[in-house]
Amino acid sequence: MCLILLSFRAHRHFPLVVAANRDEHYSRPAAPAGFWDEHPEVYGGRDLEKGGTWMGIHCNGRFAAITNYRAGQPGPAAPRSRGELVSGFLTGNRAATDYFRGVAAAAAEFNPFSVIAGDLNALSFYSNQGGAITSITAGVHGLSNHLLDTPWPKVEKGIATVSETRPMDDPDAISNVLFGLLGDRTTVQDPLLPDTGITRQRERELSPPFIAGEHYGTRTSTVLLVNTHGDVFVHEKRYGPQGVALGEDARAFRLQAAGLTATPAG
């Protein structure tokens, strides 16, 4: 993933709202979102090269998503795939903070990453470039290829757009607004670009929410909503080189144990 926007316990009807773009090389094989054969209670896409995932949800309410952390030109591949951090949490039973302590002990085995994990009652954040394990407060947050809520233009634009959906109660209407954001290909003006150690031209190319490249770009756009009854609505759109649409799927299902310990804000 390269852009994750979420409303956590800040919406009257949906304690979790997620809008996310996964950016990756088009040559890397992946499976569309679905329930996993070996873990049929986990729903998410699959990286067919290493077997992990970039975002998923378990029918017990566990949720996780990851982004790469950009710091200069990519170095040599680390021994372990970052996607296993998400799949490991989804298929396990440890609380996010405890899970992250184990991840931190092996942080050097992964290329730079930032990851969100938890459930409908508590979400946590950890990056092997930031050190501390932190609790995510109720509200609207954004994550790109840096730390949580780093004010990059597409993160700030995304937070504002997600915030606009708080009065809405129709999943389709919310999805339409969020897909409008996720499909935005507007390049950021140079004075507002971050400096992550790559060329200015590459910063421009990576600055929109949606990246339409020849060899690398946005592969999937996903909107995930969970309402107060534990109903999950997931809509995934898939893309090829230059942002050509390849297909989409929408799915609804109910969590098995999604009880909230408190009423969401709003």
XYZ file of N, CA and C in Angstrom:
798
model
N 0.845 -1.184 0.000
C 0.000 0.000 0.000
C 0.888 1.244 0.000
N 0.391 2.278 -0.627
C 1.122 3.534 -0.577
C 0.262 4.694 -0.103
N -1.008 4.451 0.118
C -1.865 5.469 0.711
C -2.979 4.767 1.475
N -3.044 5.034 2.774
C -4.102 4.483 3.619
C -4.749 5.640 4.359
N -6.036 5.793 4.182
C -6.799 6.816 4.891
C -7.853 6.105 5.708
N -8.003 6.501 6.961
C -8.983 5.797 7.782
C -9.671 6.728 8.764
N -10.945 6.441 8.934
C -11.732 7.061 9.992
C -11.937 5.983 11.040
N -11.407 6.220 12.236
C -11.469 5.223 13.301
C -12.309 5.756 14.455
N -13.464 5.127 14.660
C -14.366 5.482 15.753
C -14.713 6.975 15.733
N -14.864 7.503 14.536
C -15.168 8.924 14.380
C -16.427 9.156 13.562
N -17.082 8.082 13.153
C -18.270 8.151 12.311
C -19.427 7.494 13.053
N -20.575 8.132 13.054
C -21.724 7.630 13.808
C -22.139 6.227 13.355
N -22.054 5.962 12.064
C -22.569 4.705 11.522
C -21.481 3.669 11.241
N -20.247 4.125 11.034
C -19.172 3.221 10.627
C -17.945 3.429 11.516
N -17.724 2.551 12.496
C -16.553 2.719 13.358
C -15.234 2.592 12.619
N -15.250 1.947 11.453
C -14.029 1.863 10.647
C -14.357 2.155 9.194
N -13.685 3.164 8.656
C -13.765 3.517 7.238
C -12.336 3.561 6.714
N -12.057 2.818 5.663
C -10.706 2.775 5.098
C -10.787 3.023 3.600
N -9.926 3.910 3.104
C -9.748 4.122 1.672
C -8.259 3.973 1.393
N -7.889 3.091 0.469
C -6.470 2.782 0.308
C -6.115 2.489 -1.140
N -4.921 2.916 -1.524
C -4.339 2.576 -2.817
C -3.088 1.737 -2.602
N -3.001 0.655 -3.329
C -1.779 -0.153 -3.330
C -0.995 0.166 -4.591
N 0.216 0.681 -4.423
C 1.106 0.973 -5.542
C 2.199 -0.088 -5.576
N 2.441 -0.643 -6.752
C 3.398 -1.739 -6.868
C 3.809 -1.887 -8.326
N 4.902 -2.601 -8.575
C 5.294 -2.930 -9.942
C 4.216 -3.821 -10.563
N 3.851 -3.506 -11.802
C 2.792 -4.270 -12.460
C 3.207 -5.714 -12.715
N 4.510 -5.952 -12.742
C 4.996 -7.305 -13.021
C 4.877 -8.235 -11.820
N 4.628 -7.687 -10.638
C 4.551 -8.532 -9.445
C 3.160 -9.167 -9.364
N 3.069 -10.478 -9.395
C 1.750 -11.126 -9.436
C 0.990 -10.977 -8.127
N -0.311 -10.792 -8.250
C -1.165 -10.627 -7.071
C -2.545 -11.185 -7.369
N -3.221 -11.624 -6.321
C -4.591 -12.126 -6.440
C -5.556 -11.068 -5.924
N -6.730 -10.942 -6.539
C -7.728 -9.985 -6.055
C -8.176 -10.324 -4.638
N -8.807 -9.365 -3.996
C -9.317 -9.585 -2.646
C -10.345 -10.708 -2.636
N -10.281 -11.505 -1.592
C -11.210 -12.610 -1.422
C -10.899 -13.327 -0.125
N -11.694 -14.318 0.218
C -11.404 -15.135 1.394
C -10.308 -16.139 1.044
N -9.368 -16.325 1.943
C -8.207 -17.162 1.666
C -8.535 -18.639 1.850
N -8.030 -19.458 0.957
C -8.302 -20.891 1.032
C -7.804 -21.502 2.334
N -6.581 -21.147 2.740
C -5.990 -21.754 3.934
C -6.423 -21.073 5.224
N -6.982 -19.860 5.111
C -7.524 -19.132 6.262
C -8.852 -18.515 5.814
N -9.920 -19.306 5.765
C -11.174 -18.851 5.146
C -11.889 -17.732 5.883
N -11.402 -17.330 7.057
C -12.017 -16.212 7.763
C -11.261 -14.904 7.536
N -10.219 -14.945 6.707
C -9.453 -13.744 6.368
C -9.845 -13.294 4.967
N -10.117 -11.990 4.838
C -10.481 -11.414 3.545
C -9.441 -10.368 3.169
N -8.863 -10.514 1.972
C -7.880 -9.552 1.503
C -7.253 -10.032 0.212
N -6.458 -9.180 -0.412
C -5.700 -9.570 -1.584
C -4.508 -10.424 -1.183
N -3.808 -10.966 -2.167
C -2.630 -11.779 -1.879
C -1.498 -11.406 -2.821
N -0.307 -11.300 -2.256
C 0.914 -11.175 -3.039
C 1.326 -12.586 -3.433
N 1.262 -12.907 -4.707
C 1.547 -14.265 -5.159
C 3.034 -14.554 -5.264
N 3.861 -13.535 -5.083
C 5.310 -13.753 -5.111
C 5.824 -14.235 -3.763
N 5.336 -13.609 -2.674
C 5.820 -13.952 -1.335
C 4.727 -14.506 -0.423
N 3.467 -14.386 -0.810
C 2.391 -14.980 -0.037
C 1.743 -14.102 1.009
N 2.239 -12.881 1.192
C 1.663 -11.985 2.184
C 0.525 -11.167 1.604
N 0.200 -10.074 2.280
C -0.841 -9.177 1.791
C -0.533 -7.753 2.226
N -1.189 -6.798 1.597
C -0.996 -5.385 1.912
C -2.111 -4.859 2.830
N -3.273 -5.508 2.823
C -4.376 -5.099 3.685
C -5.373 -6.237 3.784
N -5.950 -6.408 4.972
C -6.959 -7.447 5.113
C -7.740 -7.301 6.402
N -8.822 -8.062 6.484
C -9.655 -8.065 7.681
C -10.073 -9.500 7.980
N -10.068 -9.847 9.253
C -10.504 -11.166 9.713
C -11.958 -11.071 10.145
N -12.678 -12.164 10.055
C -14.089 -12.150 10.440
C -14.296 -11.932 11.931
N -13.221 -11.951 12.719
C -13.345 -11.604 14.143
C -13.102 -10.120 14.393
N -12.868 -9.343 13.318
C -12.682 -7.906 13.443
C -11.246 -7.441 13.397
N -10.280 -8.359 13.362
C -8.880 -7.944 13.254
C -8.624 -7.334 11.879
N -7.892 -6.216 11.877
C -7.611 -5.481 10.641
C -6.145 -5.084 10.629
N -5.533 -5.095 9.443
C -4.151 -4.631 9.318
C -3.899 -4.153 7.901
N -2.975 -3.193 7.770
C -2.573 -2.668 6.467
C -1.170 -2.092 6.598
N -0.430 -2.094 5.500
C 0.974 -1.696 5.540
C 1.322 -0.825 4.343
N 2.286 0.075 4.528
C 2.883 0.824 3.428
C 4.393 0.672 3.486
N 5.026 0.835 2.334
C 6.477 0.958 2.309
C 6.853 2.341 2.815
N 7.991 2.437 3.495
C 8.507 3.727 3.962
C 9.591 4.144 2.975
N 9.421 5.337 2.371
C 10.354 5.782 1.337
C 11.464 6.623 1.940
N 12.682 6.167 1.759
C 13.850 6.894 2.268
C 14.989 6.706 1.280
N 15.006 7.541 0.243
C 16.038 7.421 -0.773
C 15.742 6.299 -1.750
N 16.724 5.999 -2.581
C 16.567 4.929 -3.552
C 16.482 3.582 -2.841
N 15.650 2.670 -3.338
C 15.526 1.360 -2.686
C 16.863 0.645 -2.600
N 17.113 0.025 -1.451
C 18.322 -0.747 -1.265
C 18.094 -2.195 -1.643
N 19.034 -3.060 -1.316
C 18.852 -4.485 -1.607
C 17.675 -5.057 -0.829
N 17.060 -6.062 -1.388
C 15.897 -6.671 -0.749
C 16.274 -7.287 0.590
N 15.441 -7.046 1.594
C 15.644 -7.649 2.912
C 15.228 -9.117 2.853
N 15.658 -9.902 3.827
C 15.361 -11.343 3.771
C 13.892 -11.706 3.903
N 13.077 -10.825 4.517
C 11.672 -11.163 4.732
C 10.767 -10.144 4.047
N 9.607 -10.597 3.602
C 8.648 -9.746 2.909
C 7.791 -8.979 3.905
N 7.583 -7.700 3.627
C 6.760 -6.881 4.516
C 5.315 -7.357 4.567
N 4.850 -7.981 3.499
C 3.478 -8.461 3.476
C 3.175 -9.506 4.526
N 4.210 -10.203 5.008
C 3.963 -11.208 6.042
C 3.610 -10.560 7.376
N 3.933 -9.273 7.547
C 3.570 -8.585 8.785
C 2.053 -8.446 8.905
N 1.394 -8.198 7.788
C -0.066 -8.085 7.793
C -0.709 -9.461 7.922
N -0.280 -10.402 7.101
C -0.882 -11.735 7.157
C -0.620 -12.403 8.497
N 0.553 -12.163 9.089
C 0.858 -12.746 10.390
C -0.063 -12.248 11.480
N -0.400 -10.963 11.430
C -1.330 -10.428 12.426
C -2.735 -10.963 12.203
N -3.182 -10.972 10.969
C -4.555 -11.386 10.676
C -4.812 -12.840 11.049
N -3.812 -13.679 10.894
C -3.999 -15.104 11.165
C -3.607 -15.485 12.588
N -3.169 -14.511 13.387
C -2.784 -14.782 14.763
C -3.846 -14.339 15.745
N -3.466 -14.336 17.023
C -4.419 -13.923 18.063
C -3.812 -12.970 19.078
N -2.613 -12.455 18.812
C -1.981 -11.525 19.741
C -2.538 -10.126 19.547
N -2.648 -9.376 20.632
C -3.037 -7.972 20.539
C -1.995 -7.225 19.718
N -2.422 -6.145 19.069
C -1.529 -5.433 18.159
C -0.259 -4.955 18.843
N -0.373 -4.391 20.048
C 0.825 -3.883 20.720
C 1.801 -5.009 21.030
N 1.289 -6.154 21.457
C 2.148 -7.306 21.728
C 2.761 -7.832 20.436
N 1.964 -7.897 19.394
C 2.454 -8.345 18.090
C 3.566 -7.430 17.591
N 3.367 -6.123 17.738
C 4.370 -5.171 17.270
C 5.673 -5.269 18.054
N 5.602 -5.636 19.320
C 6.846 -5.822 20.072
C 7.676 -6.958 19.461
N 7.001 -7.997 19.027
C 7.707 -9.066 18.338
C 8.251 -8.616 16.995
N 7.473 -7.817 16.281
C 7.923 -7.283 14.999
C 9.143 -6.390 15.194
N 9.111 -5.547 16.221
C 10.223 -4.632 16.477
C 11.522 -5.389 16.721
N 11.426 -6.539 17.356
C 12.627 -7.328 17.637
C 13.260 -7.866 16.359
N 12.459 -7.975 15.300
C 12.965 -8.478 14.023
C 12.937 -7.405 12.943
N 12.877 -6.135 13.340
C 12.659 -5.038 12.394
C 13.715 -4.973 11.300
N 14.956 -5.321 11.622
C 16.039 -5.225 10.646
C 15.918 -6.256 9.528
N 15.039 -7.226 9.695
C 14.875 -8.266 8.682
C 13.945 -7.832 7.554
N 13.376 -6.621 7.673
C 12.432 -6.116 6.681
C 12.935 -4.797 6.111
N 12.641 -4.545 4.850
C 12.861 -3.218 4.298
C 11.942 -2.232 5.019
N 12.209 -0.918 4.926
C 11.441 0.071 5.688
C 9.929 -0.037 5.463
N 9.169 0.061 6.562
C 7.717 -0.082 6.485
C 7.041 0.728 7.576
N 5.743 0.958 7.381
C 4.841 1.494 8.402
C 3.591 0.633 8.369
N 3.094 0.214 9.540
C 1.989 -0.737 9.575
C 0.961 -0.337 10.625
N -0.295 -0.555 10.292
C -1.435 -0.332 11.184
C -2.077 -1.686 11.463
N -2.413 -1.944 12.720
C -3.067 -3.214 13.056
C -3.919 -3.039 14.303
N -4.935 -3.875 14.432
C -5.800 -3.843 15.609
C -7.170 -4.385 15.287
N -8.181 -3.815 15.941
C -9.561 -4.229 15.709
C -10.466 -3.011 15.832
N -11.766 -3.234 15.932
C -12.702 -2.114 15.951
C -12.653 -1.313 17.237
N -12.005 -1.839 18.254
C -11.910 -1.133 19.532
C -10.575 -0.441 19.744
N -9.521 -0.947 19.126
C -8.191 -0.377 19.343
C -7.314 -0.653 18.134
N -6.700 0.398 17.605
C -5.736 0.287 16.517
C -4.398 0.826 16.985
N -3.318 0.241 16.479
C -1.972 0.684 16.818
C -1.160 0.874 15.548
N -0.079 1.642 15.691
C 0.807 1.945 14.567
C 2.240 1.643 14.963
N 3.002 1.116 13.998
C 4.433 0.899 14.219
C 5.170 1.045 12.891
N 6.358 1.644 12.946
C 7.250 1.725 11.797
C 8.652 1.348 12.238
N 9.349 0.578 11.428
C 10.738 0.278 11.775
C 11.657 1.450 11.443
N 11.062 2.578 11.029
C 11.811 3.822 10.842
C 11.452 4.854 11.904
N 10.477 4.544 12.758
C 10.040 5.508 13.758
C 10.230 5.053 15.185
N 10.318 3.751 15.389
C 10.657 3.241 16.709
C 9.496 2.917 17.612
N 8.735 3.910 18.027
C 7.727 3.709 19.065
C 6.461 3.054 18.516
N 5.868 2.207 19.345
C 4.548 1.650 19.068
C 3.531 2.615 19.661
N 2.604 3.098 18.848
C 1.665 4.110 19.325
C 0.224 3.666 19.105
N -0.663 4.115 19.994
C -2.091 3.876 19.838
C -2.670 4.930 18.904
N -3.555 4.520 18.032
C -4.205 5.442 17.107
C -5.466 5.982 17.768
N -5.541 7.281 17.889
C -6.677 7.907 18.557
C -7.907 7.902 17.659
N -9.080 8.014 18.263
C -10.304 8.151 17.486
C -10.207 9.406 16.626
N -10.566 9.285 15.360
C -10.470 10.415 14.450
C -10.145 9.941 13.053
N -9.764 10.879 12.197
C -9.416 10.577 10.810
C -7.908 10.701 10.654
N -7.296 9.692 10.058
C -5.840 9.624 9.949
C -5.432 9.254 8.530
N -4.165 9.528 8.213
C -3.641 9.182 6.903
C -2.218 8.675 6.989
N -1.895 7.748 6.100
C -0.553 7.165 6.048
C -0.160 6.966 4.594
N 1.004 7.512 4.236
C 1.567 7.224 2.920
C 2.907 6.532 3.161
N 3.930 6.904 2.418
C 5.218 6.213 2.542
C 6.114 6.874 3.576
N 5.547 7.149 4.744
C 6.281 7.785 5.829
C 5.622 7.350 7.125
N 5.556 8.241 8.116
C 4.921 7.921 9.389
C 3.449 8.327 9.374
N 2.700 7.855 10.349
C 1.274 8.164 10.422
C 1.056 9.669 10.523
N 0.163 10.178 9.688
C -0.243 11.587 9.680
C 0.872 12.547 9.277
N 1.932 12.056 8.636
C 2.905 12.974 8.039
C 2.169 13.826 7.007
N 2.280 15.161 7.082
C 1.408 16.027 6.272
C 1.830 16.174 4.811
N 1.963 15.078 4.109
C 2.154 15.148 2.669
C 0.844 15.607 2.030
N 0.907 16.286 0.875
C -0.317 16.810 0.263
C -1.406 15.768 0.057
N -1.063 14.578 -0.433
C -2.129 13.600 -0.676
C -2.702 13.042 0.620
N -1.913 13.040 1.676
C -2.434 12.616 2.975
C -3.407 13.661 3.512
N -3.019 14.925 3.445
C -3.893 15.985 3.940
C -5.186 16.066 3.122
N -5.066 15.940 1.795
C -6.260 15.937 0.950
C -7.153 14.752 1.298
N -6.542 13.608 1.536
C -7.311 12.420 1.868
C -8.028 12.539 3.195
N -7.354 13.067 4.197
C -7.980 13.248 5.510
C -9.188 14.174 5.395
N -9.038 15.242 4.620
C -10.153 16.181 4.445
C -11.335 15.509 3.752
N -11.052 14.694 2.744
C -12.133 14.032 2.009
C -12.839 12.998 2.873
N -12.078 12.186 3.595
C -12.696 11.196 4.481
C -13.548 11.897 5.537
N -13.069 13.012 6.048
C -13.829 13.756 7.059
C -15.169 14.225 6.517
N -15.225 14.538 5.233
C -16.472 15.002 4.624
C -17.545 13.919 4.589
N -17.150 12.657 4.709
C -18.136 11.567 4.640
C -18.776 11.264 5.988
N -18.359 11.923 7.044
C -18.859 11.580 8.381
C -20.375 11.716 8.530
N -21.038 12.676 7.885
C -22.507 12.741 8.026
C -23.244 11.696 7.188
N -22.546 10.969 6.320
C -23.199 10.082 5.362
C -23.447 8.707 5.976
N -24.547 8.059 5.563
C -24.859 6.739 6.109
C -25.026 5.666 5.041
N -24.908 6.026 3.767
C -25.067 5.061 2.686
C -23.695 4.575 2.208
N -23.405 3.272 2.297
C -22.080 2.775 1.898
C -21.712 3.111 0.462
N -22.672 3.035 -0.446
C -22.369 3.331 -1.845
C -22.003 4.796 -2.034
N -22.712 5.681 -1.351
C -22.417 7.109 -1.463
C -21.036 7.419 -0.895
N -20.713 6.817 0.242
C -19.387 7.018 0.834
C -18.311 6.499 -0.109
N -18.531 5.313 -0.665
C -17.552 4.724 -1.578
C -17.321 5.609 -2.791
N -18.383 6.183 -3.338
C -18.234 7.048 -4.507
C -17.344 8.243 -4.203
N -17.533 8.848 -3.035
C -16.695 9.984 -2.651
C -15.242 9.545 -2.500
N -15.030 8.427 -1.834
C -13.665 7.982 -1.560
C -12.952 7.501 -2.819
N -13.671 6.865 -3.729
C -13.034 6.469 -4.984
C -12.673 7.685 -5.831
N -13.439 8.759 -5.695
C -13.057 9.990 -6.371
C -11.706 10.484 -5.907
N -11.467 10.395 -4.607
C -10.168 10.769 -4.058
C -9.085 9.797 -4.512
N -9.339 8.498 -4.376
C -8.324 7.497 -4.706
C -7.939 7.528 -6.177
N -8.829 8.008 -7.029
C -8.545 8.084 -8.455
C -7.935 9.392 -8.910
N -7.647 10.284 -7.982
C -7.110 11.610 -8.309
C -5.672 11.491 -8.810
N -5.416 11.936 -10.036
C -4.085 11.850 -10.646
C -3.381 13.201 -10.707
N -3.862 14.171 -9.953
C -3.297 15.519 -9.989
C -1.919 15.553 -9.341
N -0.927 16.021 -10.086
C 0.437 16.122 -9.573
C 0.562 17.329 -8.651
N 1.301 17.167 -7.583
C 1.501 18.239 -6.607
C 2.531 19.235 -7.129
N 2.323 20.514 -6.856
C 3.281 21.540 -7.260
C 4.594 21.368 -6.502
N 5.688 21.699 -7.171
C 7.026 21.452 -6.621
C 7.247 21.973 -5.202
N 6.810 23.200 -4.863
C 7.091 23.685 -3.496
C 6.457 22.834 -2.399
N 5.449 22.036 -2.740
C 4.747 21.232 -1.741
C 5.219 19.786 -1.703
N 6.132 19.421 -2.598
C 6.590 18.040 -2.656
C 7.428 17.683 -1.433
N 7.296 16.455 -0.929
C 8.204 16.015 0.138
C 9.595 15.775 -0.431
N 10.569 15.670 0.438
C 11.935 15.337 0.030
C 12.306 14.026 0.701
N 12.204 12.947 -0.047
C 12.466 11.627 0.523
C 13.748 11.000 -0.010
N 14.591 11.825 -0.635
C 15.877 11.320 -1.090
C 15.880 10.758 -2.495
N 14.791 10.981 -3.240
C 14.755 10.568 -4.639
C 14.754 11.823 -5.508
N 14.773 11.672 -6.820
C 14.823 12.839 -7.688
C 13.523 13.636 -7.609
N 13.623 14.922 -7.937
C 12.438 15.765 -7.929
C 11.396 15.253 -8.926
N 11.845 14.796 -10.078
C 10.907 14.263 -11.060
C 10.168 13.048 -10.514
N 10.886 12.182 -9.802
C 10.229 11.002 -9.243
C 9.265 11.394 -8.123
N 9.627 12.415 -7.341
C 8.698 12.906 -6.314
C 7.400 13.379 -6.966
N 7.517 14.070 -8.107
C 6.320 14.533 -8.815
C 5.465 13.343 -9.242
N 6.113 12.341 -9.817
C 5.382 11.181 -10.332
C 4.651 10.428 -9.229
N 5.218 10.437 -8.030
C 4.633 9.699 -6.916
C 3.715 10.553 -6.047
N 3.522 11.818 -6.402
C 2.785 12.737 -5.530
C 1.268 12.598 -5.569
N 0.636 12.157 -6.667
C -0.832 12.063 -6.645
C -1.305 10.881 -5.803
N -2.553 10.908 -5.371
C -3.110 9.715 -4.730
C -3.065 8.497 -5.653
N -3.365 8.708 -6.942
C -3.354 7.630 -7.929
C -2.155 7.805 -8.844
N -1.338 6.772 -8.961
C -0.133 6.814 -9.783
C -0.359 5.961 -11.024
N -0.231 6.571 -12.179
C -0.445 5.870 -13.446
C 0.866 5.840 -14.212
N 1.670 4.814 -13.972
C 2.958 4.689 -14.624
C 2.975 3.568 -15.640
N 4.123 3.406 -16.275
C 4.275 2.355 -17.281
C 4.640 1.021 -16.644
N 5.525 1.070 -15.653
C 5.988 -0.161 -15.009
C 5.567 -0.252 -13.544
N 5.225 0.875 -12.946
C 4.876 0.934 -11.521
C 3.736 1.913 -11.346
N 2.787 1.556 -10.507
C 1.682 2.471 -10.268
C 0.637 1.858 -9.360
N -0.515 2.505 -9.309
C -1.607 2.035 -8.464
C -2.214 0.778 -9.068
N -2.119 -0.308 -8.320
C -2.638 -1.605 -8.768
C -4.070 -1.832 -8.299
N -4.363 -1.404 -7.062
C -5.719 -1.557 -6.534
C -6.112 -0.321 -5.744
N -7.387 0.024 -5.841
C -8.013 1.020 -4.974
C -9.103 0.293 -4.199
N -9.109 0.473 -2.880
C -10.035 -0.277 -2.036
C -10.731 0.641 -1.050
N -12.033 0.470 -0.921
C -12.804 1.113 0.141
C -13.379 0.004 1.018
N -13.129 0.105 2.316
C -13.616 -0.876 3.288
C -14.378 -0.134 4.376
N -15.601 -0.548 4.622
C -16.447 0.065 5.642
C -16.953 -1.018 6.581
N -16.949 -0.727 7.880
C -17.547 -1.629 8.868
C -18.541 -0.819 9.683
N -19.808 -1.251 9.699
C -20.806 -0.496 10.452
C -20.941 -1.005 11.883
N -21.794 -0.367 12.648
C -21.919 -0.681 14.073
C -22.535 -2.053 14.326
N -23.102 -2.668 13.300
C -23.667 -4.013 13.439
C -22.652 -5.093 13.065
N -21.454 -4.660 12.625
C -20.450 -5.624 12.195
C -20.567 -6.022 10.740
N -21.363 -5.291 9.971
C -21.454 -5.550 8.535
C -20.261 -4.908 7.835
N -19.604 -5.673 6.978
C -18.428 -5.206 6.248
C -18.800 -5.016 4.783
N -18.414 -3.874 4.231
C -18.610 -3.584 2.811
C -17.230 -3.313 2.215
N -16.827 -4.123 1.243
C -15.516 -3.962 0.614
C -15.702 -3.832 -0.891
N -15.096 -2.812 -1.462
C -15.155 -2.589 -2.908
C -13.721 -2.386 -3.383
N -13.279 -3.238 -4.298
C -11.910 -3.162 -4.820
C -11.938 -2.921 -6.323
N -11.125 -1.960 -6.775
C -10.942 -1.702 -8.200
C -9.487 -1.987 -8.552
N -9.264 -2.647 -9.690
C -7.919 -3.073 -10.084
C -7.500 -2.390 -11.386
N -6.181 -2.115 -11.475
C -5.657 -1.344 -12.602
C -4.355 -1.946 -13.124
N -4.099 -1.668 -14.413
C -2.862 -2.072 -15.050
C -2.029 -0.861 -15.426
N -0.987 -1.046 -16.260
C -0.119 0.064 -16.665
C -0.906 1.252 -17.202
N -0.412 2.445 -16.847
C -1.035 3.713 -17.236
C -2.425 3.885 -16.636
N -2.733 3.116 -15.593
C -4.002 3.281 -14.904
C -5.203 2.721 -15.627
N -4.980 1.796 -16.553
C -6.090 1.185 -17.287
C -6.881 0.270 -16.349
N -8.196 0.438 -16.318
C -9.042 -0.367 -15.435
C -9.061 -1.820 -15.895
N -8.901 -2.740 -14.938
C -8.877 -4.170 -15.242
C -10.079 -4.917 -14.684
N -10.767 -4.334 -13.722
C -11.913 -5.020 -13.137
C -12.180 -4.520 -11.737
N -13.293 -4.934 -11.175
C -13.641 -4.541 -9.814
C -14.600 -5.552 -9.210
N -14.613 -5.597 -7.890
C -15.501 -6.490 -7.155
C -15.993 -5.775 -5.907
N -17.238 -6.027 -5.545
C -17.803 -5.514 -4.299
C -18.338 -6.698 -3.504
N -18.095 -6.671 -2.207
C -18.489 -7.797 -1.357
C -19.006 -7.262 -0.032
N -20.012 -7.926 0.511
C -20.524 -7.596 1.839
C -20.602 -8.874 2.658
N -20.199 -8.790 3.926
C -20.307 -9.930 4.832
C -20.355 -9.396 6.255
N -20.637 -10.265 7.202
C -20.774 -9.833 8.597
C -19.666 -10.436 9.442
N -19.097 -9.611 10.320
C -18.098 -10.101 11.260
C -18.753 -11.026 12.281
N -17.970 -11.954 12.784
C -18.493 -12.932 13.738
C -18.501 -12.409 15.163
N -17.550 -11.542 15.483
C -17.430 -11.053 16.862
C -16.950 -9.623 16.815
N -17.849 -8.730 16.421
C -17.444 -7.354 16.162
C -17.958 -6.381 17.205
N -18.377 -6.880 18.378
C -18.978 -5.992 19.356
C -18.060 -4.878 19.802
N -18.537 -3.662 19.728
C -17.782 -2.510 20.181
C -17.964 -2.332 21.681
N -16.915 -1.921 22.349
C -17.025 -1.691 23.784
C -17.571 -0.308 24.089
N -17.646 0.548 23.076
C -18.201 1.888 23.267
C -18.775 2.360 21.947
N -19.693 3.293 22.009
C -20.307 3.821 20.801
C -19.337 4.756 20.098
N -19.164 4.621 18.764
C -18.287 5.530 18.041
C -18.723 6.981 18.203
N -17.759 7.869 18.039
C -18.044 9.296 18.149
C -18.918 9.747 16.990
N -19.432 10.953 17.107
C -20.196 11.538 16.013
C -21.641 11.628 16.323
